[in-house]
Tab-separated table of N, CA, C and O in Angstrom:
chain	number	residue	atom	x	y	z
A	152	GLN	N	100.364	104.447	97.251
A	152	GLN	CA	99.689	103.958	98.307
A	152	GLN	C	98.162	104.753	98.503
A	152	GLN	O	98.263	105.934	98.614
A	153	VAL	N	97.228	103.956	98.534
A	153	VAL	CA	95.983	104.802	98.753
A	153	VAL	C	95.650	104.966	100.379
A	153	VAL	O	95.820	103.908	101.063
A	154	ARG	N	95.151	105.933	100.585
A	154	ARG	CA	94.825	106.091	101.955
A	154	ARG	C	93.345	106.599	102.030
A	154	ARG	O	92.859	107.750	101.354
A	155	LEU	N	92.498	106.173	102.796
A	155	LEU	CA	91.018	106.553	103.198
A	155	LEU	C	91.147	107.039	104.608
A	155	LEU	O	91.267	106.536	105.536
A	156	VAL	N	90.503	108.313	104.854
A	156	VAL	CA	90.195	108.999	105.837
A	156	VAL	C	88.755	109.413	106.164
A	156	VAL	O	88.019	109.975	105.395
A	157	GLU	N	88.147	108.833	107.193
A	157	GLU	CA	87.005	109.125	107.742
A	157	GLU	C	86.895	110.383	108.530
A	157	GLU	O	87.597	110.383	109.151
A	158	SER	N	85.626	110.957	108.608
A	158	SER	CA	85.353	111.925	109.590
A	158	SER	C	83.843	112.087	109.617
A	158	SER	O	82.898	111.485	109.081
A	159	GLY	N	83.394	112.596	110.610
A	159	GLY	CA	82.063	112.790	111.017
A	159	GLY	C	81.423	112.146	111.888
A	159	GLY	O	80.168	112.207	112.381
A	160	GLY	N	82.022	111.113	112.648
A	160	GLY	CA	81.244	110.235	113.776
A	160	GLY	C	81.107	111.005	114.873
A	160	GLY	O	81.755	112.349	115.132
A	161	GLY	N	80.499	110.556	115.796
A	161	GLY	CA	80.243	111.186	117.366
A	161	GLY	C	78.949	110.531	117.647
A	161	GLY	O	78.422	109.483	117.611
A	162	SER	N	78.585	111.581	118.797
A	162	SER	CA	77.398	110.972	119.547
A	162	SER	C	76.225	111.879	119.286
A	162	SER	O	76.175	112.959	118.801
A	163	VAL	N	74.831	111.211	119.079
A	163	VAL	CA	73.817	111.648	118.525
A	163	VAL	C	72.695	110.975	119.353
A	163	VAL	O	73.017	109.876	119.602
A	164	GLN	N	71.592	111.642	119.472
A	164	GLN	CA	70.571	111.102	120.134
A	164	GLN	C	69.819	110.302	118.972
A	164	GLN	O	69.610	110.615	117.998
A	165	SER	N	68.940	109.377	119.665
A	165	SER	CA	68.127	108.315	118.902
A	165	SER	C	67.003	109.329	118.144
A	165	SER	O	66.364	110.537	118.617
A	166	GLY	N	66.807	109.196	116.800
A	166	GLY	CA	66.053	110.063	115.814
A	166	GLY	C	66.867	111.209	115.241
A	166	GLY	O	66.418	111.758	114.348
A	167	GLY	N	68.238	111.373	115.626
A	167	GLY	CA	68.823	112.461	115.044
A	167	GLY	C	69.480	112.022	113.648
A	167	GLY	O	69.301	110.871	113.293
A	168	SER	N	70.358	113.056	113.350
A	168	SER	CA	71.140	112.694	112.059
A	168	SER	C	72.429	112.904	112.353
A	168	SER	O	73.072	113.290	112.977
A	169	LEU	N	73.383	112.329	111.369
A	169	LEU	CA	74.993	112.419	111.390
A	169	LEU	C	75.400	112.096	109.903
A	169	LEU	O	74.760	111.162	109.107
A	170	ARG	N	76.338	112.940	109.550
A	170	ARG	CA	76.782	112.658	108.213
A	170	ARG	C	78.246	112.202	108.279
A	170	ARG	O	79.210	113.080	108.952
A	171	LEU	N	78.668	111.235	107.682
A	171	LEU	CA	80.059	110.593	107.585
A	171	LEU	C	80.750	110.889	106.299
A	171	LEU	O	79.994	110.914	105.429
A	172	SER	N	81.739	111.398	106.115
A	172	SER	CA	82.600	111.488	104.923
A	172	SER	C	83.710	110.558	104.792
A	172	SER	O	84.423	110.203	106.076
A	173	CYS	N	84.267	110.403	103.526
A	173	CYS	CA	85.441	109.578	103.335
A	173	CYS	C	86.251	110.153	102.084
A	173	CYS	O	85.539	110.332	101.084
A	174	VAL	N	87.504	110.403	102.331
A	174	VAL	CA	88.107	110.686	101.453
A	174	VAL	C	89.379	109.866	101.235
A	174	VAL	O	90.189	109.484	101.914
A	175	ALA	N	89.543	109.584	99.907
A	175	ALA	CA	90.557	108.523	99.333
A	175	ALA	C	91.803	109.410	98.787
A	175	ALA	O	91.353	110.562	97.902
A	176	SER	N	92.723	109.511	99.129
A	176	SER	CA	94.070	110.202	98.559
A	176	SER	C	95.204	109.304	98.423
A	176	SER	O	95.214	108.058	98.592
A	177	GLY	N	96.343	109.833	97.797
A	177	GLY	CA	97.336	109.122	97.559
A	177	GLY	C	97.173	108.777	96.028
A	177	GLY	O	96.686	109.251	95.214
A	178	SER	N	98.370	107.732	95.929
A	178	SER	CA	98.316	107.313	94.524
A	178	SER	C	97.190	106.327	94.171
A	178	SER	O	97.410	105.014	94.139
A	179	THR	N	96.094	106.838	93.947
A	179	THR	CA	94.943	105.877	93.761
A	179	THR	C	94.806	105.405	92.464
A	179	THR	O	94.885	106.171	91.403
A	180	PRO	N	94.456	104.062	92.141
A	180	PRO	CA	94.298	103.662	90.996
A	180	PRO	C	92.570	103.939	90.688
A	180	PRO	O	92.206	104.702	91.595
A	181	ARG	N	92.296	103.490	89.544
A	181	ARG	CA	90.763	104.194	89.416
A	181	ARG	C	89.937	103.393	90.313
A	181	ARG	O	90.053	101.993	90.209
A	182	LEU	N	89.105	103.826	91.160
A	182	LEU	CA	88.260	103.373	91.971
A	182	LEU	C	86.869	103.385	91.497
A	182	LEU	O	86.499	104.384	91.045
A	183	TYR	N	86.136	102.092	91.495
A	183	TYR	CA	84.845	101.907	90.906
A	183	TYR	C	83.746	101.622	91.842
A	183	TYR	O	82.592	101.805	91.756
A	184	SER	N	84.394	101.187	93.268
A	184	SER	CA	83.266	100.790	94.069
A	184	SER	C	83.526	101.419	95.403
A	184	SER	O	84.762	101.375	95.929
A	185	PHE	N	82.642	101.949	96.015
A	185	PHE	CA	82.874	102.634	97.362
A	185	PHE	C	81.713	102.242	98.147
A	185	PHE	O	80.549	101.995	97.908
A	186	ALA	N	82.071	102.078	99.615
A	186	ALA	CA	81.139	101.419	100.524
A	186	ALA	C	81.524	101.689	101.996
A	186	ALA	O	82.588	101.956	102.530
A	187	TRP	N	80.165	101.683	102.711
A	187	TRP	CA	80.396	101.764	104.128
A	187	TRP	C	80.040	100.499	104.729
A	187	TRP	O	78.990	99.853	104.717
A	188	PHE	N	81.000	100.195	105.736
A	188	PHE	CA	80.852	98.844	106.689
A	188	PHE	C	80.604	99.347	108.137
A	188	PHE	O	81.015	100.456	108.576
A	189	ARG	N	80.068	98.379	109.010
A	189	ARG	CA	80.197	98.961	110.251
A	189	ARG	C	80.452	97.646	110.975
A	189	ARG	O	80.051	96.560	110.720
A	190	GLN	N	80.788	98.062	112.422
A	190	GLN	CA	80.899	96.782	113.327
A	190	GLN	C	80.369	97.058	114.686
A	190	GLN	O	80.829	98.004	115.291
A	191	ARG	N	79.249	96.488	115.162
A	191	ARG	CA	78.648	96.890	116.198
A	191	ARG	C	79.053	95.946	117.250
A	191	ARG	O	79.637	95.201	116.892
A	192	PRO	N	78.995	96.437	118.309
A	192	PRO	CA	79.686	95.824	119.729
A	192	PRO	C	79.354	93.933	119.674
A	192	PRO	O	78.141	93.968	119.438
A	193	GLY	N	80.426	93.263	119.820
A	193	GLY	CA	80.267	91.856	119.729
A	193	GLY	C	79.658	91.213	118.436
A	193	GLY	O	79.371	90.060	118.669
A	194	ARG	N	79.911	92.031	117.485
A	194	ARG	CA	79.270	91.451	115.984
A	194	ARG	C	80.181	91.564	115.179
A	194	ARG	O	81.221	92.167	115.293
A	195	ALA	N	80.236	90.746	114.125
A	195	ALA	CA	81.019	90.809	112.747
A	195	ALA	C	80.811	92.130	112.169
A	195	ALA	O	79.684	92.672	111.915
A	196	ARG	N	82.083	92.525	111.476
A	196	ARG	CA	81.677	93.910	110.363
A	196	ARG	C	80.735	93.352	109.399
A	196	ARG	O	80.919	92.320	108.767
A	197	GLU	N	80.000	94.396	109.115
A	197	GLU	CA	79.085	94.127	107.903
A	197	GLU	C	79.031	95.343	107.102
A	197	GLU	O	79.184	96.335	107.313
A	198	GLY	N	78.619	94.977	105.760
A	198	GLY	CA	78.327	96.036	104.666
A	198	GLY	C	76.905	96.626	104.890
A	198	GLY	O	75.915	95.683	104.884
A	199	ILE	N	76.818	97.644	104.791
A	199	ILE	CA	75.666	98.403	104.817
A	199	ILE	C	75.243	99.146	103.855
A	199	ILE	O	73.861	99.575	103.518
A	200	SER	N	76.172	99.717	103.023
A	200	SER	CA	75.782	100.450	101.956
A	200	SER	C	76.891	100.724	100.815
A	200	SER	O	78.077	100.722	101.471
A	201	GLY	N	76.602	100.668	99.676
A	201	GLY	CA	77.759	100.636	98.453
A	201	GLY	C	77.101	101.763	97.447
A	201	GLY	O	76.010	101.712	97.042
A	202	ILE	N	78.152	102.132	96.547
A	202	ILE	CA	77.818	103.013	95.433
A	202	ILE	C	78.965	102.833	94.570
A	202	ILE	O	80.123	102.758	95.001
A	203	ASN	N	78.574	102.601	93.282
A	203	ASN	CA	79.613	102.424	92.309
A	203	ASN	C	79.825	103.872	91.267
A	203	ASN	O	79.040	105.062	91.587
A	204	SER	N	80.577	103.825	90.455
A	204	SER	CA	81.071	104.875	89.746
A	204	SER	C	79.934	105.663	88.811
A	204	SER	O	80.101	106.638	88.166
A	205	ASP	N	78.917	104.721	88.711
A	205	ASP	CA	77.810	105.075	88.009
A	205	ASP	C	76.855	105.727	88.732
A	205	ASP	O	75.390	105.734	88.519
A	206	ASP	N	76.995	105.473	90.132
A	206	ASP	CA	76.096	106.193	91.304
A	206	ASP	C	74.932	105.045	91.553
A	206	ASP	O	73.852	105.589	91.921
A	207	ARG	N	75.240	104.051	91.221
A	207	ARG	CA	74.262	102.950	91.543
A	207	ARG	C	74.512	102.556	92.959
A	207	ARG	O	75.498	102.502	93.359
A	208	THR	N	73.253	102.343	93.561
A	208	THR	CA	73.482	102.155	95.167
A	208	THR	C	72.859	100.977	95.467
A	208	THR	O	71.860	100.284	95.027
A	209	VAL	N	73.078	100.479	96.690
A	209	VAL	CA	72.609	99.421	97.515
A	209	VAL	C	72.700	99.702	99.090
A	209	VAL	O	73.646	100.468	99.330
A	210	TYR	N	71.740	99.040	99.664
A	210	TYR	CA	71.467	99.289	101.044
A	210	TYR	C	71.230	97.894	101.806
A	210	TYR	O	70.219	97.227	101.222
A	211	SER	N	71.816	97.767	102.861
A	211	SER	CA	71.208	96.665	103.607
A	211	SER	C	69.860	96.925	104.220
A	211	SER	O	69.238	98.003	104.307
A	212	ASP	N	69.158	95.902	104.683
A	212	ASP	CA	67.846	95.958	105.341
A	212	ASP	C	67.634	96.860	106.468
A	212	ASP	O	66.828	97.540	106.802
A	213	SER	N	68.834	96.577	107.224
A	213	SER	CA	68.702	97.510	108.534
A	213	SER	C	68.949	98.899	108.510
A	213	SER	O	68.693	99.744	109.392
A	214	VAL	N	69.461	99.398	107.385
A	214	VAL	CA	69.461	100.822	107.047
A	214	VAL	C	68.695	101.490	105.916
A	214	VAL	O	68.814	102.781	105.726
A	215	GLU	N	68.239	100.564	104.882
A	215	GLU	CA	67.468	101.021	103.968
A	215	GLU	C	66.217	102.195	104.387
A	215	GLU	O	65.641	101.886	105.231
A	216	GLY	N	66.090	103.161	103.521
A	216	GLY	CA	65.112	104.182	104.186
A	216	GLY	C	65.685	105.110	105.143
A	216	GLY	O	64.876	106.013	105.109
A	217	ARG	N	66.672	104.977	105.781
A	217	ARG	CA	67.332	105.899	106.934
A	217	ARG	C	68.563	106.436	106.409
A	217	ARG	O	68.784	107.578	106.949
A	218	PHE	N	69.415	105.659	105.802
A	218	PHE	CA	70.699	105.968	105.480
A	218	PHE	C	70.963	106.258	103.844
A	218	PHE	O	70.211	105.513	102.920
A	219	THR	N	71.722	107.151	103.543
A	219	THR	CA	71.827	107.623	102.166
A	219	THR	C	73.442	107.729	101.801
A	219	THR	O	73.920	108.683	102.384
A	220	ILE	N	73.747	106.912	100.711
A	220	ILE	CA	75.254	107.002	100.538
A	220	ILE	C	75.111	107.995	99.359
A	220	ILE	O	74.377	107.900	98.366
A	221	SER	N	76.430	108.704	98.946
A	221	SER	CA	76.535	109.617	97.969
A	221	SER	C	77.849	109.803	97.729
A	221	SER	O	78.609	109.464	98.407
A	222	ARG	N	78.108	110.176	96.534
A	222	ARG	CA	79.599	110.451	95.950
A	222	ARG	C	79.700	111.939	95.366
A	222	ARG	O	78.986	112.233	94.677
A	223	ALA	N	80.737	112.383	95.769
A	223	ALA	CA	81.247	113.779	95.074
A	223	ALA	C	81.389	113.243	93.444
A	223	ALA	O	81.742	112.371	93.117
A	224	ASN	N	80.891	114.486	92.651
A	224	ASN	CA	80.999	114.259	91.124
A	224	ASN	C	82.458	113.900	90.661
A	224	ASN	O	82.471	113.208	89.700
A	225	ALA	N	83.355	114.500	91.331
A	225	ALA	CA	84.646	114.235	91.018
A	225	ALA	C	85.575	114.051	91.832
A	225	ALA	O	85.103	114.397	93.311
A	226	GLY	N	86.507	113.051	91.610
A	226	GLY	CA	87.413	112.737	93.069
A	226	GLY	C	86.584	111.592	93.638
A	226	GLY	O	85.861	111.147	93.320
A	227	ASN	N	87.562	111.366	94.562
A	227	ASN	CA	87.073	110.120	95.309
A	227	ASN	C	86.745	110.313	96.834
A	227	ASN	O	87.257	110.119	97.857
A	228	THR	N	85.601	111.160	96.954
A	228	THR	CA	85.139	111.551	98.141
A	228	THR	C	83.580	110.835	98.423
A	228	THR	O	82.929	110.999	97.132
A	229	PHE	N	83.162	110.329	99.117
A	229	PHE	CA	81.952	109.847	99.543
A	229	PHE	C	81.413	109.870	100.741
A	229	PHE	O	82.191	110.230	101.969
A	230	TYR	N	80.213	109.836	100.879
A	230	TYR	CA	79.334	110.325	102.225
A	230	TYR	C	78.147	109.360	102.533
A	230	TYR	O	77.653	108.443	101.908
A	231	LEU	N	77.978	109.269	103.839
A	231	LEU	CA	76.968	108.431	104.343
A	231	LEU	C	76.156	109.366	105.282
A	231	LEU	O	76.226	109.736	106.279
A	232	GLN	N	74.729	109.664	104.972
A	232	GLN	CA	73.864	110.609	105.400
A	232	GLN	C	73.107	109.430	106.289
A	232	GLN	O	72.413	108.608	105.797
A	233	MET	N	73.081	109.805	107.630
A	233	MET	CA	72.470	108.850	108.640
A	233	MET	C	71.392	109.597	109.215
A	233	MET	O	71.561	110.717	110.094
A	234	ASP	N	70.104	109.184	108.808
A	234	ASP	CA	68.948	109.823	109.314
A	234	ASP	C	68.126	108.776	110.265
A	234	ASP	O	68.218	107.703	110.044
A	235	SER	N	67.160	109.516	111.223
A	235	SER	CA	66.557	108.585	112.067
A	235	SER	C	67.425	107.503	112.588
A	235	SER	O	66.917	106.453	112.766
A	236	VAL	N	68.461	108.102	113.313
A	236	VAL	CA	69.211	107.046	113.999
A	236	VAL	C	68.582	106.326	115.001
A	236	VAL	O	68.007	106.561	115.670
A	237	LYS	N	69.038	105.050	115.423
A	237	LYS	CA	68.631	104.117	116.746
A	237	LYS	C	69.747	103.750	117.311
A	237	LYS	O	71.010	103.636	116.847
A	238	PRO	N	69.670	103.516	118.387
A	238	PRO	CA	70.596	102.891	119.366
A	238	PRO	C	71.279	101.930	118.775
A	238	PRO	O	72.700	101.575	118.918
A	239	GLU	N	70.807	101.012	118.042
A	239	GLU	CA	71.338	99.887	117.426
A	239	GLU	C	72.130	100.111	116.295
A	239	GLU	O	73.064	99.333	115.760
A	240	ASP	N	72.168	101.430	115.694
A	240	ASP	CA	73.235	101.830	114.809
A	240	ASP	C	74.781	102.243	115.400
A	240	ASP	O	75.473	102.424	114.839
A	241	THR	N	74.725	102.058	116.688
A	241	THR	CA	76.056	102.456	117.584
A	241	THR	C	77.111	101.280	116.823
A	241	THR	O	76.874	100.289	117.194
A	242	ALA	N	78.338	102.025	116.420
A	242	ALA	CA	79.060	101.019	115.884
A	242	ALA	C	80.382	101.807	115.551
A	242	ALA	O	80.376	103.059	115.419
A	243	MET	N	81.512	101.047	115.196
A	243	MET	CA	82.532	101.601	114.328
A	243	MET	C	82.490	101.491	112.966
A	243	MET	O	81.828	100.482	112.431
A	244	TYR	N	82.232	102.741	112.077
A	244	TYR	CA	81.964	102.795	110.893
A	244	TYR	C	83.383	102.906	109.991
A	244	TYR	O	84.203	103.667	110.327
A	245	TYR	N	83.525	102.201	109.085
A	245	TYR	CA	84.484	102.154	108.094
A	245	TYR	C	84.146	102.239	106.421
A	245	TYR	O	83.283	102.031	106.385
A	246	CYS	N	85.029	102.924	105.938
A	246	CYS	CA	84.650	103.074	104.732
A	246	CYS	C	85.578	102.450	103.780
A	246	CYS	O	86.744	102.030	104.618
A	247	ALA	N	85.442	102.015	102.549
A	247	ALA	CA	86.098	101.110	101.836
A	247	ALA	C	85.930	101.500	100.261
A	247	ALA	O	85.017	101.780	99.922
A	248	ALA	N	87.039	101.104	99.470
A	248	ALA	CA	87.090	101.261	98.153
A	248	ALA	C	87.719	100.091	97.504
A	248	ALA	O	88.351	99.527	97.822
A	249	SER	N	87.118	99.849	96.382
A	249	SER	CA	87.649	98.745	95.397
A	249	SER	C	87.609	99.216	94.174
A	249	SER	O	87.142	100.111	93.539
A	250	THR	N	88.692	98.232	93.239
A	250	THR	CA	88.737	98.503	91.880
A	250	THR	C	87.690	97.955	90.972
A	250	THR	O	87.818	97.975	89.797
A	251	TYR	N	86.867	97.058	91.654
A	251	TYR	CA	86.006	96.327	91.052
A	251	TYR	C	84.691	96.964	90.929
A	251	TYR	O	84.083	97.287	92.201
A	252	ILE	N	84.216	97.173	90.067
A	252	ILE	CA	82.723	97.865	89.661
A	252	ILE	C	81.716	97.246	90.468
A	252	ILE	O	80.774	97.708	90.633
A	253	SER	N	81.664	95.742	90.628
A	253	SER	CA	80.370	95.347	90.920
A	253	SER	C	80.589	94.828	92.602
A	253	SER	O	79.655	94.595	93.215
A	254	ALA	N	81.849	95.494	93.308
A	254	ALA	CA	81.767	95.170	94.532
A	254	ALA	C	80.941	95.938	95.522
A	254	ALA	O	80.501	95.596	96.565
A	255	TYR	N	80.398	97.081	95.087
A	255	TYR	CA	79.407	97.904	95.735
A	255	TYR	C	78.241	97.266	96.282
A	255	TYR	O	77.549	97.433	97.087
A	256	HIS	N	77.922	96.165	95.021
A	256	HIS	CA	76.804	95.465	95.262
A	256	HIS	C	76.735	94.350	96.165
A	256	HIS	O	75.904	93.919	97.095
A	257	SER	N	78.115	93.703	96.068
A	257	SER	CA	77.998	92.445	96.832
A	257	SER	C	78.406	92.716	98.284
A	257	SER	O	78.084	91.996	99.054
A	258	LEU	N	79.075	93.853	98.588
A	258	LEU	CA	79.428	94.332	99.707
A	258	LEU	C	80.356	93.318	100.707
A	258	LEU	O	80.175	93.029	101.925
A	259	SER	N	81.069	92.367	99.600
A	259	SER	CA	82.067	91.472	100.316
A	259	SER	C	83.202	92.118	100.719
A	259	SER	O	83.886	92.647	99.877
A	260	MET	N	83.372	91.748	102.040
A	260	MET	CA	84.865	92.646	102.317
A	260	MET	C	86.200	92.260	101.604
A	260	MET	O	87.132	93.114	101.170
A	261	PRO	N	86.588	90.915	101.104
A	261	PRO	CA	87.540	90.703	100.535
A	261	PRO	C	87.766	91.393	99.033
A	261	PRO	O	88.706	91.439	98.420
A	262	ASP	N	86.607	91.924	98.474
A	262	ASP	CA	86.682	92.617	97.402
A	262	ASP	C	86.990	94.074	97.409
A	262	ASP	O	87.334	94.841	96.438
A	263	PHE	N	87.192	94.619	98.724
A	263	PHE	CA	87.761	96.016	99.035
A	263	PHE	C	89.013	95.788	99.665
A	263	PHE	O	89.609	95.311	100.543
A	264	ARG	N	89.909	96.571	98.712
A	264	ARG	CA	91.458	96.421	99.168
A	264	ARG	C	91.956	97.510	100.083
A	264	ARG	O	92.488	97.524	101.149
A	265	TYR	N	91.027	98.726	99.867
A	265	TYR	CA	91.329	99.849	100.716
A	265	TYR	C	90.331	100.231	101.769
A	265	TYR	O	89.014	100.255	101.414
A	266	TRP	N	90.860	100.638	102.867
A	266	TRP	CA	90.053	100.833	104.063
A	266	TRP	C	90.292	101.768	104.872
A	266	TRP	O	91.379	102.273	105.060
A	267	GLY	N	89.232	102.778	105.549
A	267	GLY	CA	89.476	103.827	106.328
A	267	GLY	C	89.843	103.205	107.751
A	267	GLY	O	89.856	102.072	107.866
A	268	GLN	N	90.311	103.972	108.807
A	268	GLN	CA	90.666	103.628	110.092
A	268	GLN	C	89.595	103.443	110.989
A	268	GLN	O	89.396	102.794	111.982
A	269	GLY	N	88.282	104.013	110.393
A	269	GLY	CA	87.188	103.809	111.358
A	269	GLY	C	87.010	105.148	112.116
A	269	GLY	O	87.730	105.777	112.626
A	270	THR	N	85.560	105.456	112.355
A	270	THR	CA	85.166	106.428	112.949
A	270	THR	C	83.886	105.796	113.794
A	270	THR	O	82.974	105.274	113.332
A	271	GLN	N	83.729	106.310	115.214
A	271	GLN	CA	82.812	105.858	116.126
A	271	GLN	C	81.496	106.722	115.884
A	271	GLN	O	81.715	107.910	115.943
A	272	VAL	N	80.454	105.978	115.861
A	272	VAL	CA	79.127	106.770	115.890
A	272	VAL	C	78.267	105.962	117.367
A	272	VAL	O	78.176	104.640	117.285
A	273	THR	N	78.039	106.649	118.214
A	273	THR	CA	77.305	106.172	119.277
A	273	THR	C	75.950	106.866	119.401
A	273	THR	O	75.747	108.079	119.365
A	274	VAL	N	74.747	106.167	119.414
A	274	VAL	CA	73.392	106.780	119.427
A	274	VAL	C	73.023	106.356	120.749
A	274	VAL	O	72.865	105.111	121.222
A	275	SER	N	72.428	107.323	121.354
A	275	SER	CA	71.880	107.421	122.816
A	275	SER	C	70.194	107.310	122.711
A	275	SER	O	69.739	108.098	121.691
A	276	SER	N	69.631	106.840	123.606
A	276	SER	CA	68.204	106.593	123.609
A	276	SER	C	67.707	107.816	124.600
A	276	SER	O	68.403	108.432	124.953
C-alpha cells in the first residue's frame, strides 16, 4: 500500500514564498511520475506541475515562472517551491504519483493512482 503525505502548507502574504513537500512511503511500486494538483474554492481540481523520473518538468500557465517542482535524487520525495504567490493561489494542494512515465506531462487525474490527503495554502493580499 502506497501512502503519500504532504507537508508545508499554511498562510502566506501575497508575494511571499512557501515550499510544499510530499513523501511516498509503503510498499511502493516503481513510481515514474509525480505531480501537484490544486483545488481552488468553487473550482475543479487541476494539475499545475509534474515531474518524471528523468526530471523532466511541466507547468500550467497559471504557475509557470513562479512555482518550481523538484524531486529528491533518491527515494520518492518531491517538492513544490511556490514563489511570488498570489491570492488566487489559495487552494487545497494535493500531491500525486503514478507508475506511468508520461503522466507527469498530461496531468490527467485518472493516470495518477496514488494521492496525498491535501494541504491547505492560503494567500492573503
